Amino acid sequence: MREFDYYRAGSVRDAAKRLAASGNAMLLAGGMTLLPALKMRLNEPSELIDLGGIDELKGVKLSRKGAHIGATTTHVEVAGNVELRAAIPVISQAAESIGDPQVRNRGTLGGSVANNDPAADYPAVALGLGATIITNKRKISADSFFVGLFETALGTGEMVTEVLFPLPQRAGYAKFPNPATRYALVGVCVAQFKSGVRVAVTGAGPSVYRLEDFEEALEGDFSSDALDGLSVSAANLNDDMHASAEYRAHLVGVMARRAVAMALD
Amino acid sequence: MDVQVSFTLNGKMVSAAAGSATLLVDLLRNRFGLTGTHVGCDTSQCGACVVHVDGASVKSCTMLAAQIDGCAVDTIEGLSGNGELHPLQQAFHEHHALQCGFCTPGMIMSAADLLKRNPRPSELEVRDWLEGNMCRCTGYHNIVKAVRAAAGVMGEEGS
C-alpha cells in the first residue's frame, strides 16, 4: 500500500467535516473491500478517515417505519439480531450469506451499499425492499441511490449514516454464490408490499437493478408458477471467467423462483 | 505518518508506533515477534492470519495496525496456558489435522471463535464456518474431526 494519513473520527460531524476539507480522503468502515483495493492500488487516498470509533453509527433499531440499521453495523451484528430476524428475516439471511465469518465480523452495511459492488448482497436487499439510504445531508431512495458500476448518488463530503428498510408483507433473497468468494454470481431479492412487488437482481449486471416484468407477474399471482414463461435476456449482462451472460440470465430466473419460495415459506 | 497505538496483546498492555499503512499482521510479526500468525494470500481469502480482536476472529492482513488502538488482540501464542495445549491444539495433534502446518494457527483461531459461539457444532456447521480458512494439504477432513473432538472435550470441561 502507498502511504496515507490516518484519522480516527470521533463523531459523524467530525468525519464529514474532515471529508469535506480533504480533496482525496476516503472513509474507512470495516475495510473488507477498501483495504484489499488499496493493496492493489485501485485507490490512492491521501487520508483514511476511520469511522470505527463512532458509536452513533452502530446498531439496529426497529420502529413502525421498519428497521433502522446504522452504517457501521457489522454483518455479524445484523445476522445475530433476534428482533430484526423476527421482523424482516430476509435482511438477516442476506447478512449471514456474505463472505466468511471473519469478513462478517468486520464488514459493514454502510460500506457495502456505499461501495455498490455489482455482485454484493446488501444492494439487492436494499433495492428489493425499497430502502431509504440516509446520509449526513439527506435521504435517498434505493431506486436513486445505486447509480452504476461501483457508483452511487453520494456526493462530495457525503457519507451514509443509516439505512431504513421498510417492513414487507413477505420477502426472500436467494443467491448462487461464487464458490471462491461467496459474492453473488446472481442474487435475487423479492419483496411483497401492500403497494406492490419489488424484484431486485445483483451479480448479473453492472449494478443492482429491478426486474419490472417479474414484478408485474408476481403482483398478479405471488407464486413461482407466475414466473413460468418469462425469460431473461442475456444482453448487457456480466460475462466473465466465472459465468457467461447466458448462464447468469438463466440463474436470474432460478434465483427469483427460489426467492419467492423463501418468501412463502 | 506514524500512529501511536496502545492495546492488550495476549492479556498484556502494550504500546507501539506503527506506520499508518502498516497491517495488523505485520505489526504482530515484525514489532512483537509473534510469528505464529502467518501471511498466506495477503488478500483476506486464506485465513492463515486469523487472530481475535475484542474476542472476534478477523483476518489480520486486512486490518490496519492503527485500527486496534484500545482493542484486545489475541494470537495463537496466547491460546495455551501453563504449558498445556488448548483443547483445539491437542485435538489437531491427536487427529492429524495438519500436514505442512502453515494454515494451522489460523484454523485454530477461527475454530476457537466458532466454539465460543456454538459449543456443539455439527459437521456441516464446522465446514461452513471454516469457509474463510484454506488448507492445501489435508482435504479438511481431519480438521473438521479435530474441531468436533475439541468441542466434545471443551463441553465436558464445562468451558
Short mmCIF file of C-alpha atoms in Angstrom, two decimals, chain A residues 65-67 88 91 126 129-132 164-168 193:
data_model
loop_
_atom_site.label_atom_id
_atom_site.label_comp_id
_atom_site.label_asym_id
_atom_site.label_seq_id
_atom_site.Cartn_x
_atom_site.Cartn_y
_atom_site.Cartn_z
CA LYS A 65 -41.37 2.57 9.78
CA GLY A 66 -39.19 -0.56 9.67
CA ALA A 67 -35.60 -1.46 10.57
CA ILE A 88 -37.53 -8.83 8.43
CA ILE A 91 -32.03 -8.96 5.88
CA ALA A 126 -31.87 -2.51 -0.12
CA LEU A 129 -37.12 -3.74 -0.06
CA GLY A 130 -37.14 -0.16 -1.36
CA ALA A 131 -34.92 1.03 1.47
CA THR A 132 -34.02 4.63 2.20
CA LEU A 164 -34.02 2.31 6.76
CA PHE A 165 -35.61 -0.90 5.49
CA PRO A 166 -39.44 -0.82 5.36
CA LEU A 167 -41.37 -3.81 6.64
CA PRO A 168 -42.55 -6.08 3.78
CA PHE A 193 -45.80 -4.97 -0.02
#
